[in-house]
Short mmCIF file of C-alpha atoms in Angstrom, two decimals:
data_model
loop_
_atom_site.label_atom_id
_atom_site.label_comp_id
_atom_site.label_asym_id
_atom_site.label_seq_id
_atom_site.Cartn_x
_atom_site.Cartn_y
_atom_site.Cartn_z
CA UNK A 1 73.63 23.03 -17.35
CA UNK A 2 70.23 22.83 -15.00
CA UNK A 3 71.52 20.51 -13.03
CA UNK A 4 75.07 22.59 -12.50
CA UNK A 5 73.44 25.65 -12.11
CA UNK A 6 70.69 24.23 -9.58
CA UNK A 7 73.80 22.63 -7.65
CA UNK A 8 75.89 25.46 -7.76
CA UNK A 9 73.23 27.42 -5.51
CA UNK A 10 73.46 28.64 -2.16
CA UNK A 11 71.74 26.39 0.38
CA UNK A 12 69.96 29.29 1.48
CA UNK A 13 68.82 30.05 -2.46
CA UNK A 14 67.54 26.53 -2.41
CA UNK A 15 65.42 26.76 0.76
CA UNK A 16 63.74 29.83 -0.40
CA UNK A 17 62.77 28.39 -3.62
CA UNK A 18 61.73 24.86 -2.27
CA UNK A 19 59.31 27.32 -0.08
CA UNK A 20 57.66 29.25 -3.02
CA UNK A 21 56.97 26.21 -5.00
CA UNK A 22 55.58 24.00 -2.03
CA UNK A 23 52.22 26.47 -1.23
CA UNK A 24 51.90 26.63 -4.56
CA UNK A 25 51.61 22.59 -5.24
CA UNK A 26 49.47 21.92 -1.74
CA UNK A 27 46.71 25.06 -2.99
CA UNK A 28 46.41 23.24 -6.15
CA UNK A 29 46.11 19.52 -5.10
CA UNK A 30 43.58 21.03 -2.02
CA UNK A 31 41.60 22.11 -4.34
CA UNK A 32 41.23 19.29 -6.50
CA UNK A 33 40.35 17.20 -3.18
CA UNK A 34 37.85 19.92 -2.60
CA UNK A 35 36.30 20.06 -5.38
CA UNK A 36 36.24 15.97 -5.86
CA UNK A 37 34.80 16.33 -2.20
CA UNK A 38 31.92 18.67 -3.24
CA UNK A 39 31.13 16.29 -6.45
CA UNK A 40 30.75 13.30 -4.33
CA UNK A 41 28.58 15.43 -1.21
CA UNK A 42 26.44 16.54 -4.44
CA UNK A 43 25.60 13.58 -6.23
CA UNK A 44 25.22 11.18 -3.13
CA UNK A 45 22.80 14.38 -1.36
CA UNK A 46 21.40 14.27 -5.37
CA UNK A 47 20.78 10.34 -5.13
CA UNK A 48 19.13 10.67 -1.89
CA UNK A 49 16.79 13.72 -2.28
CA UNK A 50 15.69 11.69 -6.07
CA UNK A 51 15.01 8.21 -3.92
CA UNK A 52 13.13 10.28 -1.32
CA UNK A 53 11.05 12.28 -4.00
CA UNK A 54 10.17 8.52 -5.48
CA UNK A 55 9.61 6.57 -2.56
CA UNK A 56 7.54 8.88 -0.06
CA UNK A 57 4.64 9.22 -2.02
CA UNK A 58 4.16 5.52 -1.26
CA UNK A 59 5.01 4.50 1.83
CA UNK A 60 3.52 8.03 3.38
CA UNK A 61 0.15 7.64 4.08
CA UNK A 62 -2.64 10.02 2.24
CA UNK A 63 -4.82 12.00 4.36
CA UNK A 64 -7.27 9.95 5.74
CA UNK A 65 -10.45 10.25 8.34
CA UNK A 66 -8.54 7.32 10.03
CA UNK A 67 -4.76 7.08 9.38
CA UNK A 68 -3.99 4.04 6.89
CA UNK A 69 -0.42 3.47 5.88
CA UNK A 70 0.46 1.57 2.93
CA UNK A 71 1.52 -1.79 4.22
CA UNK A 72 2.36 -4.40 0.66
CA UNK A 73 0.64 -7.38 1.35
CA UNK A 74 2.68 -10.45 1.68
CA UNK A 75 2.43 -13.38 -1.22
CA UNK A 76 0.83 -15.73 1.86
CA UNK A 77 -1.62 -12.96 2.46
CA UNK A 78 -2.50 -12.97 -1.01
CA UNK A 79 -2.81 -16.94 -0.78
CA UNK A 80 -4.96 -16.69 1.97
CA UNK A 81 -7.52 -14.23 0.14
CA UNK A 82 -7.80 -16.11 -2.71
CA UNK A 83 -8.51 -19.54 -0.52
CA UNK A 84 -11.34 -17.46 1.03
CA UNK A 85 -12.48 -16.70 -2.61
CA UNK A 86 -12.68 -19.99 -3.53
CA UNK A 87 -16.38 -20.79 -5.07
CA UNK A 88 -17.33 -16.95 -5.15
CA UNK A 89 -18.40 -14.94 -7.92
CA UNK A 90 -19.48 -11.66 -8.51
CA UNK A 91 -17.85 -8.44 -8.25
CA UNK A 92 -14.86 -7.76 -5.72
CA UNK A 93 -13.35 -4.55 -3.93
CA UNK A 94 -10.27 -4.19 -2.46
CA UNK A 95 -10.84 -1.59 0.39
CA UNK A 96 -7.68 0.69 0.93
CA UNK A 97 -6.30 -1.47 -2.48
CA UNK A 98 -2.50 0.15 -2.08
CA UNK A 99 -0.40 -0.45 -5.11
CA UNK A 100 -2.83 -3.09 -6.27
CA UNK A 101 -1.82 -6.80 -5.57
CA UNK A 102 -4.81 -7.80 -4.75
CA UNK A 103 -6.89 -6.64 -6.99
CA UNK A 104 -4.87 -7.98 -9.66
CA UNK A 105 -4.32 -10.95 -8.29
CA UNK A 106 -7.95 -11.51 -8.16
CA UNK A 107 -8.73 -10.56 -11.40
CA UNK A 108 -6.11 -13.65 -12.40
CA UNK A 109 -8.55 -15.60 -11.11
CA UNK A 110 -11.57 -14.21 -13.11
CA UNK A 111 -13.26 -11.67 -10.87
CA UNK A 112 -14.23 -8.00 -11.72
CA UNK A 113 -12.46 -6.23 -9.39
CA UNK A 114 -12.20 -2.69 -8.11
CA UNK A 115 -9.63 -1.03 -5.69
CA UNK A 116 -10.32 2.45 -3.74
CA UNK A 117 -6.89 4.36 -2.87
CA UNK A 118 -6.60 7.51 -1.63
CA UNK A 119 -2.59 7.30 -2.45
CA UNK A 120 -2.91 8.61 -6.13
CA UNK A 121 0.43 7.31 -6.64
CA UNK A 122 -0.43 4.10 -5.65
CA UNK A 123 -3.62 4.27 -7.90
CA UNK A 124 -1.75 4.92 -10.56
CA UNK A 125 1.56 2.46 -10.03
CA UNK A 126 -1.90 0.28 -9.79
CA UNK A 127 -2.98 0.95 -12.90
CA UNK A 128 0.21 0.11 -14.66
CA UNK A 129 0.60 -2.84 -12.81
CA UNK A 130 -2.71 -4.65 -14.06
CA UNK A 131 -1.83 -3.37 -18.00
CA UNK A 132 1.63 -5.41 -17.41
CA UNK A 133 -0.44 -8.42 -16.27
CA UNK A 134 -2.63 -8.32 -18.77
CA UNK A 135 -5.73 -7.88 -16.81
CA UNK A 136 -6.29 -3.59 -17.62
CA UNK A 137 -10.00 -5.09 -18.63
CA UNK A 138 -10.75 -6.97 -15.55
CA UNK A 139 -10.17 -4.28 -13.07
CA UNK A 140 -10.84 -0.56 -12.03
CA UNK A 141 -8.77 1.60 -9.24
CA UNK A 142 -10.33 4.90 -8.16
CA UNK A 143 -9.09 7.42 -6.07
CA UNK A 144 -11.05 8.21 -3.52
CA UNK A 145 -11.99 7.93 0.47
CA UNK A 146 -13.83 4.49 1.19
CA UNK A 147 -16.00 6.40 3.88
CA UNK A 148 -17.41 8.12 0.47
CA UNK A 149 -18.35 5.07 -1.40
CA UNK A 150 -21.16 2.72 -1.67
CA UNK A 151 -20.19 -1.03 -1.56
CA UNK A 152 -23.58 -1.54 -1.65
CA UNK A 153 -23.24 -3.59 -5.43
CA UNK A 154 -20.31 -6.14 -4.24
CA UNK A 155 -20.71 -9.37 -3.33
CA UNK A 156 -17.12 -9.90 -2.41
CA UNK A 157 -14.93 -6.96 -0.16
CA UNK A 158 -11.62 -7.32 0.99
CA UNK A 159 -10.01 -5.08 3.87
CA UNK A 160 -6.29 -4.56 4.75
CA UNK A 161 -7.42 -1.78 7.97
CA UNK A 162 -6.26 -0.94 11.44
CA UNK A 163 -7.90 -1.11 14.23
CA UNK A 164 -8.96 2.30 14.58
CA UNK A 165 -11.33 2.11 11.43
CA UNK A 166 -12.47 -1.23 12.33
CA UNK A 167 -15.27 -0.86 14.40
CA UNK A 168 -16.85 1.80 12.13
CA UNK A 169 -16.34 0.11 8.80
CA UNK A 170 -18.22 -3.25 10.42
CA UNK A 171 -21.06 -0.60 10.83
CA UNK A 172 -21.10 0.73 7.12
CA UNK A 173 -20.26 -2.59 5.31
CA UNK A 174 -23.77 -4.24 7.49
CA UNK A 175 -25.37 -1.22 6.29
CA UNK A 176 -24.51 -1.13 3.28
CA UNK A 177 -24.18 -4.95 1.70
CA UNK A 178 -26.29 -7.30 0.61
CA UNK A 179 -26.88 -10.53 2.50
CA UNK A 180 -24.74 -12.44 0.25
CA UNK A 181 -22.00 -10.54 0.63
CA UNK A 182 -18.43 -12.36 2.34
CA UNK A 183 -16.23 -9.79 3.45
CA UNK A 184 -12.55 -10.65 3.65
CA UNK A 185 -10.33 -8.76 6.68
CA UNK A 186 -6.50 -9.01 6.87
CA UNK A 187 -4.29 -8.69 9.59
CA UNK A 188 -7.20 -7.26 11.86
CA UNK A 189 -10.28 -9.19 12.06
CA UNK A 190 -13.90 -6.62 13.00
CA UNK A 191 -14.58 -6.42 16.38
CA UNK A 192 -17.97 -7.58 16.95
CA UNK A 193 -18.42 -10.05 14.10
CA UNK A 194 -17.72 -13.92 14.76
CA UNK A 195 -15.58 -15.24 11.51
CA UNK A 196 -17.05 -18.00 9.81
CA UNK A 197 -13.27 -19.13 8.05
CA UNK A 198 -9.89 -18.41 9.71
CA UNK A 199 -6.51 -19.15 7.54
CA UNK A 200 -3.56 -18.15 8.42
CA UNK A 201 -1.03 -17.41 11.38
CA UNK A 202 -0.04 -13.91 12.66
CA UNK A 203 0.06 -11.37 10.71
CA UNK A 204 -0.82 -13.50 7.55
CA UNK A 205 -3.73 -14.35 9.40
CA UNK A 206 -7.20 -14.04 7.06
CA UNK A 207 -11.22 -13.68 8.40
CA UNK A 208 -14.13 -14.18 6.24
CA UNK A 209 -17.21 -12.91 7.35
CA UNK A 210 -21.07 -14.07 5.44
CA UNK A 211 -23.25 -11.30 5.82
CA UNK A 212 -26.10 -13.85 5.97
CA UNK A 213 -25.37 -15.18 9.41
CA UNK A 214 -25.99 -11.43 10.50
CA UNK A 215 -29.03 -10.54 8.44
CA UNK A 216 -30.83 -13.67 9.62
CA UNK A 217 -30.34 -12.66 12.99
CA UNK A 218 -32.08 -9.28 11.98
CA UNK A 219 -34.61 -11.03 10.39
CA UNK A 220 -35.26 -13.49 13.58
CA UNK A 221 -35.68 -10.53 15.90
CA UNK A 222 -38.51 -8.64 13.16
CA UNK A 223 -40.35 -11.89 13.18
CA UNK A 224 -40.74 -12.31 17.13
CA UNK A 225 -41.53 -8.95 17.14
CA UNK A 226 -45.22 -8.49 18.61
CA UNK A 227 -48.08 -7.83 16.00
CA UNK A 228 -49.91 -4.39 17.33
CA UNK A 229 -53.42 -4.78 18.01
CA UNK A 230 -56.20 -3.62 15.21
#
């Protein structure tokens, strides 16, 4: 009887009806594309404001005198480091220590070691990092600006800088260190110090400086100084 009766219409009955549904069936499947649309716009725009909100605290630099972006240091580097540490002792620091590879690494190897971040994300993605290797005991990280720390107590310091804080660190670590003191620089070696050990190639490239070399030239130049007169 549907069928008969939808047959038995005028061609001009059907036409108008056909009309009135077809709006009616586009609005609805437009919408569901819209709001599928606005779904997928909000969860990828979601995704991406989450991964920015977890990643820029670390690869944005803190404020700092000189500007010192967090730069992971390559396994090699790491190598290298530890190849200038062979036959040291004593304490260690890990100057601008990042998210703590170093410091850790060293502390594998037996050394008390310390790492100064400014990045108090990184400090504490640090800290977590040397309780899942086991070596919590062996190390320290502290936040806080290396120009407002002694190193005056280590015998072993290890720089990942920039140029720009180069020349003024050289001038605080020889102020500061005892004579038995290697320092370690990565990627940039100090501008006025000769390196007694080079490994490395480009931008793996490691310097070890012995404080010693420098003090005895201090000492040399006091001695030939001229006695005054009684």
């Amino acid at each position: 009887a549907v069928r008969e009766s939808a047959l038995c219409q005028p061609p001009g009955a059907m036409s108008e009806a056909v009309a009135k549904e077809s709006p009616e069936q586009d609005g609805e499947g437009g919408s569901r594309r819209s709001s599928w649309g606005l779904l997928v716009t909000a969860g990828v725009g979601g995704t991406l404001v989450a991964l920015y909100a977890v990643v820029t605290p670390f690869v944005t630099p803190a404020l700092r005198k000189v500007c010192l972006p967090f730069v992971p240091a390559t396994a090699t580097q790491i190598r290298n480091v530890l190849k200038m540490l062979e036959n040291r002792s004593g304490p260690l620091v890990d100057i601008g220590s990042g998210d703590g590879r170093i410091v850790i690494a060293a502390a594998k190897k037996g050394f008390k070691a310390v790492g100064y971040e400014l990045n108090p994300w990184l400090v504490w993605y640090s800290r977590y990092r040397a309780w899942r290797d086991g070596v919590h005991q062996n190390t320290k990280f502290y936040i806080s600006d290396l120009w407002k720390v002694s190193f005056s107590h280590y015998r072993n310091v290890v720089v990942f800088g920039v140029p720009q804080m180069m020349p003024q660190l050289e001038k605080k670590l020889e102020e500061e260190l005892e004579c038995n003191a290697r320092i370690i620089a990565c990627r940039f070696p100090f501008p006025c110090w000769i390196p007694d050990h080079t490994t490395g190639d480009g931008i793996d490239t490691v310097w070890a400086y012995d404080l010693k070399h420098y003090r005895r030239y201090e000492t040399k130049s006091l001695e030939i100084t001229p006695e005054t007169e009684s």
